[in-house]
Short mmCIF file of N, CA and C in Angstrom, two decimals:
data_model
loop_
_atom_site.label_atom_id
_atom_site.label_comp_id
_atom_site.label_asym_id
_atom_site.label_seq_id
_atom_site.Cartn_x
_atom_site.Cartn_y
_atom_site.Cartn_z
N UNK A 891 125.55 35.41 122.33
CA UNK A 891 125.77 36.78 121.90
C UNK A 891 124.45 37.54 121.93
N UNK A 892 124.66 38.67 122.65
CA UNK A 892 123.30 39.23 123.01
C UNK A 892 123.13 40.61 122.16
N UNK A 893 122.32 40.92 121.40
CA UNK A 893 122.18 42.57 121.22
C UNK A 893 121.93 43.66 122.02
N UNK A 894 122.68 44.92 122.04
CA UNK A 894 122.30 45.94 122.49
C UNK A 894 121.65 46.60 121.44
N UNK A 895 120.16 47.25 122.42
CA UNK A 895 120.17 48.26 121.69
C UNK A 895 119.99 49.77 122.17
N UNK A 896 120.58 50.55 121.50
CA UNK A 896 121.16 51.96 122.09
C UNK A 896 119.94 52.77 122.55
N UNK A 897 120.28 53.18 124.04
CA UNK A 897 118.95 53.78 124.80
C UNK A 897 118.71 54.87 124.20
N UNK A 898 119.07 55.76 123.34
CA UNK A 898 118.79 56.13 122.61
C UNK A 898 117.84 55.97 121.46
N UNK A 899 117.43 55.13 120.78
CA UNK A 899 117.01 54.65 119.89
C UNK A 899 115.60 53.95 120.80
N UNK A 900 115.79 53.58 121.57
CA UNK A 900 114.53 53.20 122.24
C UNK A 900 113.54 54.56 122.90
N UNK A 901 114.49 55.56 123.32
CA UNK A 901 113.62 56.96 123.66
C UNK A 901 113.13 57.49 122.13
N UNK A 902 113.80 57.27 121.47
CA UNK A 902 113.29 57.87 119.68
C UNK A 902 112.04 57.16 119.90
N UNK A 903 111.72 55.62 120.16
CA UNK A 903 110.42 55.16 119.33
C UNK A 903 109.52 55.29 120.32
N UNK A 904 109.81 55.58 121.48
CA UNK A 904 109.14 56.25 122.70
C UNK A 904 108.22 57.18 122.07
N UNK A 905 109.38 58.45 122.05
CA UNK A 905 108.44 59.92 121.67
C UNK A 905 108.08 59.53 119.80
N UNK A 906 108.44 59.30 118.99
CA UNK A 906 107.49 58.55 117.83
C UNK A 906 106.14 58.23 117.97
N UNK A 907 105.95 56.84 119.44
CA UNK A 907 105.04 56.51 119.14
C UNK A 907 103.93 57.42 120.35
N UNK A 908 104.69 57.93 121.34
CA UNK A 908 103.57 59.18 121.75
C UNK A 908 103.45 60.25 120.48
N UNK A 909 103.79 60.68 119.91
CA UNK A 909 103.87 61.39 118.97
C UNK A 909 102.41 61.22 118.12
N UNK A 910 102.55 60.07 117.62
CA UNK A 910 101.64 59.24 116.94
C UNK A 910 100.40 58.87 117.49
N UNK A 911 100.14 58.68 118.95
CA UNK A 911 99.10 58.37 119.90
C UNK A 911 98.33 60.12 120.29
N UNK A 912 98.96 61.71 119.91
CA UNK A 912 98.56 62.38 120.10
C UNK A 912 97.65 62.90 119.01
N UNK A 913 98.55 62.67 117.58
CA UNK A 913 97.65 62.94 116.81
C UNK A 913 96.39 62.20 116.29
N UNK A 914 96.44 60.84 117.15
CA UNK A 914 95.37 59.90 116.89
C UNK A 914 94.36 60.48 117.62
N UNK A 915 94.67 61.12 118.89
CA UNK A 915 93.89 61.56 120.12
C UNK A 915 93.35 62.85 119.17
N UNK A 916 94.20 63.80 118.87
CA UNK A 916 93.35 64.88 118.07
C UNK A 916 92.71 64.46 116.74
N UNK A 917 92.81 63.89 116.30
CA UNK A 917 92.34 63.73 114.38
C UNK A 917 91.76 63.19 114.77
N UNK A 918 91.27 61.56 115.35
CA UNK A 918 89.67 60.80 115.00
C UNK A 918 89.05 61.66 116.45
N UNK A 919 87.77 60.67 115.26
CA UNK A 919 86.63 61.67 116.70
C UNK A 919 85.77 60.28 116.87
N UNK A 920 86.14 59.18 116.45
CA UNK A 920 85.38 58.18 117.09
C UNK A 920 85.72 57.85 118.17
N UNK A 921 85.17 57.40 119.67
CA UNK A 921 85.91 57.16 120.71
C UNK A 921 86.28 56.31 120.91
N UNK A 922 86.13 54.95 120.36
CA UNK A 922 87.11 54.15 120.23
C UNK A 922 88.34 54.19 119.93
N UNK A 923 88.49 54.61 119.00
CA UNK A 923 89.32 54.94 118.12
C UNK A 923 90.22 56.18 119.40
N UNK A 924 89.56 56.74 119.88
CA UNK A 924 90.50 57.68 120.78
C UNK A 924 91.05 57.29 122.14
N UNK A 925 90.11 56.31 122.36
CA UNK A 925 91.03 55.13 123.52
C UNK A 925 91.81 54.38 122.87
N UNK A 926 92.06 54.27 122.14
CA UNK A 926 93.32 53.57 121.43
C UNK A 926 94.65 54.16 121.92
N UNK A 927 94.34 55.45 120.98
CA UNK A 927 95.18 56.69 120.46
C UNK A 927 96.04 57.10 122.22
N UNK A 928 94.98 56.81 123.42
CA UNK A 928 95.34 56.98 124.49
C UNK A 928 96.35 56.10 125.13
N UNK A 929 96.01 54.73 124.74
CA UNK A 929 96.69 53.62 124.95
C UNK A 929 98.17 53.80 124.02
N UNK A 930 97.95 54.15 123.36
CA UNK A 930 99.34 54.24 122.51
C UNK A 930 100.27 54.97 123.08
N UNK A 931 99.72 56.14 123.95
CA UNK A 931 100.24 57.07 124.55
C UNK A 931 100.71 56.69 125.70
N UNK A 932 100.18 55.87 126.67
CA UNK A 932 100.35 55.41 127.63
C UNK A 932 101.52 54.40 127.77
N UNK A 933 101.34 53.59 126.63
CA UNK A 933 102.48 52.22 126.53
C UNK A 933 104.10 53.35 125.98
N UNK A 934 104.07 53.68 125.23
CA UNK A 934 104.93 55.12 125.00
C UNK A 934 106.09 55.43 126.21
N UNK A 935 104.73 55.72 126.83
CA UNK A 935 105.74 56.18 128.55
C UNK A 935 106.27 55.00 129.38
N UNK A 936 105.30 54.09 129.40
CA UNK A 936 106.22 52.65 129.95
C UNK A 936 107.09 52.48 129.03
N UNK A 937 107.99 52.47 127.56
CA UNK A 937 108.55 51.95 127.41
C UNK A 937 109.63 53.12 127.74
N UNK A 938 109.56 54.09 127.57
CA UNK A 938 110.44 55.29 128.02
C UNK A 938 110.98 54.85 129.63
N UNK A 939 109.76 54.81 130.52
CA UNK A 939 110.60 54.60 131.59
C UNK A 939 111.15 53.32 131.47
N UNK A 940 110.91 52.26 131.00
CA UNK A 940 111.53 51.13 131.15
C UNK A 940 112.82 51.04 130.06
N UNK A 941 113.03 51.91 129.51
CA UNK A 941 114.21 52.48 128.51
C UNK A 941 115.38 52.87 129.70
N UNK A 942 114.74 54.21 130.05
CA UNK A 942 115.65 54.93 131.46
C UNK A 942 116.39 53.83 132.49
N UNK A 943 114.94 53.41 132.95
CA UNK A 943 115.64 52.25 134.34
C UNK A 943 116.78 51.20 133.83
N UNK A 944 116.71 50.74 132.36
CA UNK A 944 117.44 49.80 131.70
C UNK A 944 119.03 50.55 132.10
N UNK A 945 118.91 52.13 131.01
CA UNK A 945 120.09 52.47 131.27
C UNK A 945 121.09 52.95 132.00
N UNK A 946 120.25 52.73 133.76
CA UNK A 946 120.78 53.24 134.70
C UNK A 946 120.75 52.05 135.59
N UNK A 947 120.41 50.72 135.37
CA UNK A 947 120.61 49.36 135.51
C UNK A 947 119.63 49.60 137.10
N UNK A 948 118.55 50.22 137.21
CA UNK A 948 117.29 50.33 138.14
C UNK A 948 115.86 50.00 137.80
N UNK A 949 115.92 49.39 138.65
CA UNK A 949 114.21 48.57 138.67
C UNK A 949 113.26 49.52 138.95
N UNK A 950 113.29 51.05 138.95
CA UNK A 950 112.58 51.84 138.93
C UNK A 950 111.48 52.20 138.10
N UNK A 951 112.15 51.71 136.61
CA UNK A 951 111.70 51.70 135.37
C UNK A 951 110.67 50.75 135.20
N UNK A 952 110.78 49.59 135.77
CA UNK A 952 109.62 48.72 135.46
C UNK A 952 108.68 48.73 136.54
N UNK A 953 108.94 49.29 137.78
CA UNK A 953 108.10 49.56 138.49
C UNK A 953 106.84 50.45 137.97
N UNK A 954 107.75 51.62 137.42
CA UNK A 954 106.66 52.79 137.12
C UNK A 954 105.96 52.15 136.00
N UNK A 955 106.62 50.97 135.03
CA UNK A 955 106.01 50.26 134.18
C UNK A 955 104.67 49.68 134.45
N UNK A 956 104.37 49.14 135.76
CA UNK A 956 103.55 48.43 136.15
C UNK A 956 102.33 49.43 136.71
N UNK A 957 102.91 49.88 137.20
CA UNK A 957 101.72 51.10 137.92
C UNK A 957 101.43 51.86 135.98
N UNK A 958 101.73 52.18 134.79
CA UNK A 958 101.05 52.66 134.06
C UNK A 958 100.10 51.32 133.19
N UNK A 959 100.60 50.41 133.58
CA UNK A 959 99.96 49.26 132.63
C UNK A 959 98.90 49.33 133.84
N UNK A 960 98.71 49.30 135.18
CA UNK A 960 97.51 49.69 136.15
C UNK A 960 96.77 50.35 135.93
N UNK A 961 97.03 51.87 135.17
CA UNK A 961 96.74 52.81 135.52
C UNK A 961 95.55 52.49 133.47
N UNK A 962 96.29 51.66 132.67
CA UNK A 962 95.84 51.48 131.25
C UNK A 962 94.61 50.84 131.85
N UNK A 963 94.80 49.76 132.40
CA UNK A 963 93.51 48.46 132.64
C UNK A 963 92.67 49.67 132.70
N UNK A 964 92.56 50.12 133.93
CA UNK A 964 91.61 51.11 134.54
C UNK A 964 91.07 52.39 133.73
N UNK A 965 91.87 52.77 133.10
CA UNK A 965 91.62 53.43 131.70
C UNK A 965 90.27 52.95 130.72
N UNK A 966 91.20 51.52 130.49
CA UNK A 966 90.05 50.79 129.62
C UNK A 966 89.00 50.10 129.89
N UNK A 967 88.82 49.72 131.32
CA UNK A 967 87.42 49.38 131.66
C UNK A 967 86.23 50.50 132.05
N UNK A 968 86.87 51.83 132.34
CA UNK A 968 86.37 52.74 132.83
C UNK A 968 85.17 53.51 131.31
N UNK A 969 86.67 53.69 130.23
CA UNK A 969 86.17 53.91 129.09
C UNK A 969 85.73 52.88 128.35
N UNK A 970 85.90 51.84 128.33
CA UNK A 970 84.72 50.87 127.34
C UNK A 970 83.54 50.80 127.84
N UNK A 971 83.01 51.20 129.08
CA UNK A 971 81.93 51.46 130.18
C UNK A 971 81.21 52.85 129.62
N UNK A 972 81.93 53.46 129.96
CA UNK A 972 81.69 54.60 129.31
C UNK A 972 80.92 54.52 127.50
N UNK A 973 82.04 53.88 126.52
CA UNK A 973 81.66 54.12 125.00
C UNK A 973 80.30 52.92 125.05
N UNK A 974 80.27 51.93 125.61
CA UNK A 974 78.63 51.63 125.72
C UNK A 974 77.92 52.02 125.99
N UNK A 975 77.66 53.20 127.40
CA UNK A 975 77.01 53.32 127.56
C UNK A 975 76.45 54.49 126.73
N UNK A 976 77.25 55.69 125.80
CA UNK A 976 76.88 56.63 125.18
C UNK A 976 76.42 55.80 124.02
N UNK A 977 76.81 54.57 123.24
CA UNK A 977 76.49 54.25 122.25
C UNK A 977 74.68 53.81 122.35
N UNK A 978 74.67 52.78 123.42
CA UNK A 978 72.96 52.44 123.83
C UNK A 978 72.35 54.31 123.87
N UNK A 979 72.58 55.33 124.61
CA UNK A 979 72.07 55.80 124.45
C UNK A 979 71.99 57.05 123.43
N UNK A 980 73.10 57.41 122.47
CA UNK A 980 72.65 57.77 121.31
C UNK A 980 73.36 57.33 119.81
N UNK A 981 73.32 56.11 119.75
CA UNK A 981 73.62 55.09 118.81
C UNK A 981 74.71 55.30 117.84
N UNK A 982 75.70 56.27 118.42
CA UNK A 982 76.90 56.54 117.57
C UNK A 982 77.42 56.95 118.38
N UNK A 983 79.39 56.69 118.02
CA UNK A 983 80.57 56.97 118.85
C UNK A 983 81.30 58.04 118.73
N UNK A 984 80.56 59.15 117.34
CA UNK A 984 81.20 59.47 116.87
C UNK A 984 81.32 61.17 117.82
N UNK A 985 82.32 61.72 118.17
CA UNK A 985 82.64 62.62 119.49
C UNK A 985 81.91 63.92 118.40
N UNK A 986 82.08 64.43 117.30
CA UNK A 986 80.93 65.41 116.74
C UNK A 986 79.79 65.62 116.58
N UNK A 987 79.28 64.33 116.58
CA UNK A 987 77.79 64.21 116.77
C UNK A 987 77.36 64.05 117.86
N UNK A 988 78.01 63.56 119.22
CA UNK A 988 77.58 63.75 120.30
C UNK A 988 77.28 65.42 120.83
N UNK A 989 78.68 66.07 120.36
CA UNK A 989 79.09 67.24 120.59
C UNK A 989 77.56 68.28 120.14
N UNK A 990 77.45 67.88 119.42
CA UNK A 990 75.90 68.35 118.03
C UNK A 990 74.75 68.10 119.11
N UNK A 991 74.54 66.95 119.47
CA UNK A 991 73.71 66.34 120.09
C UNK A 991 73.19 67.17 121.90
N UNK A 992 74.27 67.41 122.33
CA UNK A 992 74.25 68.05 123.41
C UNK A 992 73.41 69.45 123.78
N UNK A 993 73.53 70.35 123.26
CA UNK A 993 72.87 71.25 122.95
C UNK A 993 72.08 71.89 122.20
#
């Protein structure tokens, strides 16, 4: 006996948890903390499309799944590259004090 669960209810925790990954993206200002907030956003939409493709019984959904979990890696090596290298050179992550710092 298998559970369904209603594609519906899986697009709810979809936009929830983008929901939740935007205001992480606006409210912290550490950048860690905002590659997270990005990632949250990102997995969001894979599960949305992989919600869709489920309920239209197409492998479309996990395709586009794979190309955003691609598109995350690359995200996060690009930006953890990135938050080292601003941290070595001005010893905090924090996106206001850089902001301060700049000009």
């Amino acid at each position: 006996m298998t559970a369904t669960v209603p594609v519906e209810h899986v697009i709810a925790l979809a936009a929830a948890l983008f929901a939740l990954g935007v205001v992480g993206l606006l409210v912290r200002r550490n950048i860690m903390l905002m590659l997270v907030s990005l990632e949250i956003m990102l997995n969001a939409a894979g599960l949305a499309f992989v919600a869709a493709g489920a309920r239209w019984q197409a492998p479309d959904g996990q395709v586009m799944f794979l190309v955003i979990l691609t598109v995350a890696a690359a995200e996060v090596s690009v930006g953890l590259a990135l938050a080292l290298q601003i941290y070595r050179r001005f010893k905090t992550l924090d996106a206001d004090a850089l902001d301060e710092m700049r000009g």
